[in-house]
Coordinates of C-alpha atoms and ligand atoms in Angstrom, one line a residue:
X1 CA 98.8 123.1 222.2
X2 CA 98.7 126.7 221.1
X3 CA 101.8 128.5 220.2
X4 CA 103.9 129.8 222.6
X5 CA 105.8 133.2 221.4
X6 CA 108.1 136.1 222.7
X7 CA 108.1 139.4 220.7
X8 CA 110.4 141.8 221.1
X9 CA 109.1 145.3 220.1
X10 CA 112.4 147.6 219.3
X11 CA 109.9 150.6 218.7
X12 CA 111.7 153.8 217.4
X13 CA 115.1 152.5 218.8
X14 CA 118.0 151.6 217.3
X15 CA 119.8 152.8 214.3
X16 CA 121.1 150.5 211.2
X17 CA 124.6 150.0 213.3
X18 CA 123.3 149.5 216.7
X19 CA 120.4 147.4 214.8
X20 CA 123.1 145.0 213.6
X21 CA 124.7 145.0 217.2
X22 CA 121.6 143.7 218.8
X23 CA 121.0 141.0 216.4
X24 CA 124.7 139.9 216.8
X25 CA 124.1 139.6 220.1
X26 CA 120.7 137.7 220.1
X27 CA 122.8 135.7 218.0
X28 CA 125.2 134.1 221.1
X29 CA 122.1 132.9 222.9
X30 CA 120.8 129.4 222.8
X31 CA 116.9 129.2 223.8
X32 CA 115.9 126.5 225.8
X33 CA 112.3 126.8 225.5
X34 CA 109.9 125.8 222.5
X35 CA 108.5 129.6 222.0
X36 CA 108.2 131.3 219.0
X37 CA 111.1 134.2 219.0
X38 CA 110.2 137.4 217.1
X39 CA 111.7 140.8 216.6
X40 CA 110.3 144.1 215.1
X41 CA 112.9 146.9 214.0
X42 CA 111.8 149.9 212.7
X43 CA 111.3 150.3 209.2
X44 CA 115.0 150.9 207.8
X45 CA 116.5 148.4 209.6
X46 CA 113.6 145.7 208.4
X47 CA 115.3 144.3 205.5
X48 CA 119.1 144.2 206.7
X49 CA 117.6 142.2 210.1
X50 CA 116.1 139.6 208.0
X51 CA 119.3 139.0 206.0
X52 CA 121.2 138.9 209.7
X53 CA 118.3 136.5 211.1
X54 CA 116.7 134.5 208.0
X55 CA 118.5 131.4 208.6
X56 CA 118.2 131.4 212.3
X57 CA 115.0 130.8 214.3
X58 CA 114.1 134.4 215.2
X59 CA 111.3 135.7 213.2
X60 CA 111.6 139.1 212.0
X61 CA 108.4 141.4 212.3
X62 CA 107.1 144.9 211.7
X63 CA 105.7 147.3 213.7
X64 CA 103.0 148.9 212.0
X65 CA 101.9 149.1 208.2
X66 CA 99.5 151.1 206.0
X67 CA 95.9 149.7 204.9
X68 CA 96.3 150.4 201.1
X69 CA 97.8 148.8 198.7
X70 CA 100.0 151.6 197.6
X71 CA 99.1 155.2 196.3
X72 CA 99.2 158.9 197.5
X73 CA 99.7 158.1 201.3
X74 CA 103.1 159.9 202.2
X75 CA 105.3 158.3 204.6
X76 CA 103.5 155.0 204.7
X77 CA 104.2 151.3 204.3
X78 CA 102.2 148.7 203.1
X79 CA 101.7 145.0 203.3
X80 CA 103.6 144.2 199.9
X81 CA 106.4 145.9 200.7
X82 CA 106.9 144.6 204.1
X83 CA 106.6 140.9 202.6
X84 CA 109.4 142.4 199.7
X85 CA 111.8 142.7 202.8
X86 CA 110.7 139.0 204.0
X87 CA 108.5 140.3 206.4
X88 CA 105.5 137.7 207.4
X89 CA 104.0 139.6 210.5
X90 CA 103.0 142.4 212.0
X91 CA 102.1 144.5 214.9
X92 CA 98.8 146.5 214.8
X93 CA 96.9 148.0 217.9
X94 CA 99.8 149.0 219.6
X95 CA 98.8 151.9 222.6
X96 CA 101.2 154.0 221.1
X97 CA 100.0 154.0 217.5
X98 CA 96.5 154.3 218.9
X99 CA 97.4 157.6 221.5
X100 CA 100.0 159.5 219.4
X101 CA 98.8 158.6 215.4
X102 CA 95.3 158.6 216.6
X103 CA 94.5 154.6 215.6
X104 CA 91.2 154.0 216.0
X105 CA 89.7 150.4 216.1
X106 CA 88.1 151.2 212.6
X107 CA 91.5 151.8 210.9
X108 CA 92.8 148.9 212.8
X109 CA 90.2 146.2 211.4
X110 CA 90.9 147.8 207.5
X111 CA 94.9 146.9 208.6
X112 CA 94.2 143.8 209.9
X113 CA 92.6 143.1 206.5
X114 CA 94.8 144.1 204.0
X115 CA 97.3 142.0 206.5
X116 CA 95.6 139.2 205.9
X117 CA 94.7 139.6 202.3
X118 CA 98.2 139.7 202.3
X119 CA 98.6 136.1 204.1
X120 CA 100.5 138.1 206.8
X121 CA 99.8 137.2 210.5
X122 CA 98.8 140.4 212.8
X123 CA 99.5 140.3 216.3
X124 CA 96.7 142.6 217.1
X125 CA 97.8 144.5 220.8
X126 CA 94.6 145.7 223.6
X127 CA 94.5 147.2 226.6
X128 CA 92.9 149.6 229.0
X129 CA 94.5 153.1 230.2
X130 CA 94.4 153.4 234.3
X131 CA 90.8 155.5 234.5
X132 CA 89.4 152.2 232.9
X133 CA 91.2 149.9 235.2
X134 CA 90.1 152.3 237.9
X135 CA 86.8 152.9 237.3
X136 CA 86.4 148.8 236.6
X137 CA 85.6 149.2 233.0
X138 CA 88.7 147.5 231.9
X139 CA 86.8 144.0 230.5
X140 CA 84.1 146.6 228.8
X141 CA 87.1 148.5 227.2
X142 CA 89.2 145.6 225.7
X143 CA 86.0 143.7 224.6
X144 CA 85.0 146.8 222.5
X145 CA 88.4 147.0 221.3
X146 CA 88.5 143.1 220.1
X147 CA 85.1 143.7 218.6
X148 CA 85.4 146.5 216.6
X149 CA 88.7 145.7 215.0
X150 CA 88.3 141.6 214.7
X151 CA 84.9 140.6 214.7
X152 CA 84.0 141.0 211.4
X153 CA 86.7 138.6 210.6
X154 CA 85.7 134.7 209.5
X155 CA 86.8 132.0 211.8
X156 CA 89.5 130.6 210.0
X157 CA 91.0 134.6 209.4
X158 CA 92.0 133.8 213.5
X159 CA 95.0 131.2 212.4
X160 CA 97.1 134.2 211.1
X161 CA 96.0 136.2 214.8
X162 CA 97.9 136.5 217.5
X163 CA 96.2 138.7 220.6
X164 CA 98.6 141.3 222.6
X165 CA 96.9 142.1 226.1
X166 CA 98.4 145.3 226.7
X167 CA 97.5 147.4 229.6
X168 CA 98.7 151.1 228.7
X169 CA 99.6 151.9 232.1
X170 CA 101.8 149.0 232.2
X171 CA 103.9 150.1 229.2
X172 CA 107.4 151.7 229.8
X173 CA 106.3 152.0 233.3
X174 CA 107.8 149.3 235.6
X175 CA 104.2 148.5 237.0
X176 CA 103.2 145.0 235.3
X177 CA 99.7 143.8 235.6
X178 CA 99.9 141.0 238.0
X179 CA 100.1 137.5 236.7
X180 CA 96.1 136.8 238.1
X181 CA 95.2 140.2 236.6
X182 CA 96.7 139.1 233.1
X183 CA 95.5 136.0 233.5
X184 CA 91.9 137.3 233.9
X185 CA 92.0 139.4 231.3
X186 CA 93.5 136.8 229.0
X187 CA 90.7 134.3 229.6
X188 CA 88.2 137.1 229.8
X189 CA 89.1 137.9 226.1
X190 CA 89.2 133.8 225.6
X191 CA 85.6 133.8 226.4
X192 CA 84.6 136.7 224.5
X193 CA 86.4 134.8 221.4
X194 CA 84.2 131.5 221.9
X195 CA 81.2 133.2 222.2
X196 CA 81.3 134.6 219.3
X197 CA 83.1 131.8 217.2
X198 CA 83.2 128.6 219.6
X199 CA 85.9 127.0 222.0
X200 CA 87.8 125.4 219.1
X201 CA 88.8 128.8 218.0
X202 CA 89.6 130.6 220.9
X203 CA 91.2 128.0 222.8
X204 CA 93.9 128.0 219.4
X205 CA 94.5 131.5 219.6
X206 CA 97.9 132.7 221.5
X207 CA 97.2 135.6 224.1
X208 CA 100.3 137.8 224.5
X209 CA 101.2 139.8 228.0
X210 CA 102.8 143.2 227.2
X211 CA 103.6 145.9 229.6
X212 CA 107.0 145.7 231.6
X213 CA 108.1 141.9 231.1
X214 CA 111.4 141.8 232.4
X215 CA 113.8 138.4 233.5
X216 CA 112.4 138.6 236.6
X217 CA 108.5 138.3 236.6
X218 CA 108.3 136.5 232.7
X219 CA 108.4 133.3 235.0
X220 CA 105.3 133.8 236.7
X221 CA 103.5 135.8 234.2
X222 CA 104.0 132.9 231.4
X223 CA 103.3 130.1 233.7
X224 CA 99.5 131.2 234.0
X225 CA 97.1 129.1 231.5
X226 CA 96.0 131.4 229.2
X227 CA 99.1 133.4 228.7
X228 CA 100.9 132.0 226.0
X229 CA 103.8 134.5 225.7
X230 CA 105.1 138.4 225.6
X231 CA 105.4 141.2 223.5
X232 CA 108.3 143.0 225.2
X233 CA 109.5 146.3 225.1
X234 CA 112.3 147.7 226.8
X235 CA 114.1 144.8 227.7
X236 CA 114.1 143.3 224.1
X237 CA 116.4 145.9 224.2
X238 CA 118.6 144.0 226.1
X239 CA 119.9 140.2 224.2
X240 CA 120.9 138.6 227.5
X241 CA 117.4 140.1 229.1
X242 CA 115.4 139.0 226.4
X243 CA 117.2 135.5 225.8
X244 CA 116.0 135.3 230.1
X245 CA 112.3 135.9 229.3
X246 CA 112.2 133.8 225.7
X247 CA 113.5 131.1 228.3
X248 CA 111.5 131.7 231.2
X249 CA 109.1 129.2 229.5
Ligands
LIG1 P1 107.5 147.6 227.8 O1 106.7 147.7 226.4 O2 108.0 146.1 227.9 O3 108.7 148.5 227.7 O4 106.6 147.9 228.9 C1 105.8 146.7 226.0 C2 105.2 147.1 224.7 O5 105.0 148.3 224.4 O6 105.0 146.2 223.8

């Protein structure tokens, strides 16, 4: 049974106060399901949420990290010192990083392996903007985004990966993909994974939806086969709206 997990990505929200707020809050709810819960703060706010969370079953997670080591790279953060703060994951790929900080898919597969030299596990995030989807290019799109970045990788590197299927012009916008189009995406990118390293493999990897989960479509978005879960945005904003999707398993 692959891993079932809800992410909450804070992005550039939240100060240390209203950071400590949010986790008191997520703190009230019970979950009722058996997913993974994660959160990613920004940066500052990384190492007093995993004193607030360490002891509870929410994960905390970062949002981005550097590909060195350490060195002359101002205003960057690396794998060591996110695991000094007790964090064990990370986001890489997002849309955001790749359209505003210029992320290309070759910087993305040198952070996915410094992550993993680090034993961290990446949840690496996908997805077509709407000319692609329009011009029906999307599957070409996201299949040369999972092979540039991942492929070089050995099979067992995919135990510490966890896909995001993010379609930009989903994100922040109130449009979701529609639980068949996810799901055809998510097994599209299943199949791309077994062709290259066999059914075993891809059929243990968890595929993420992201792009305007809210309570009231997480339901039928999760219950599709090859969707194992969510990396939300805005309403991980929200604890009683994020509690709703972790439990809309
Ligand atoms: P959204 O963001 O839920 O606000 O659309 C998703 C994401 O960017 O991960």
């Amino acid at each position: 049974m692959r891993k079932q997990i809800v992410a909450g990505n804070w992005k550039m929200n939240n100060d240390l106060a209203q950071t400590e707020a949010l986790i008191t809050e997520l703190k009230k709810w019970t979950k009722t399901s058996d997913a993974s819960i994660m959160v990613a703060p920004t940066f500052t706010n990384l190492w007093q949420a995993y004193q607030s969370l360490k002891d509870t079953h929410i994960e905390v997670i970062a949002q981005n990290m550097h590909f060195a080591k350490n060195g002359a790279y101002t205003g960057e953060i690396s794998a060591t010192m996110l695991k000094s703060v007790g964090v064990e994951t990370v986001i890489l790929g997002h849309s955001e990083r790749r359209e505003y900080f210029n992320e290309t898919d070759e910087l993305l597969a040198k952070k996915v392996d410094a992550a993993l030299e680090n034993e961290m596990t990446v949840i690496f995030c996908f997805g077509e903007v709407l000319a692609d989807r329009k011009s029906n290019n999307h599957e070409k799109v996201v299949e040369s985004q999972i092979k540039n970045a991942l492929f070089h990788l050995k099979a067992w590197d995919f135990k510490r990966i966890i896909l995001a299927y993010e379609p930009v012009w989903a994100i922040g916008t109130g449009e979701t993909a529609s639980p068949e189009q996810a799901q055809d995406m998510h097994a599209f990118v299943r199949k791309t994974l077994a062709d290259k390293y066999g059914y075993e493999i891809a059929n243990s990897v968890s595929i993420l939806y992201g792009g305007s989960v809210k309570p009231n479509n997480a339901q039928e978005i999760f219950s599709k086969p090859d969707v194992d879960g969510g990396l939300i945005g805005g309403a991980a904003l929200n604890a009683e709206d994020f509690f709703a999707i972790v439990n809309a398993f």
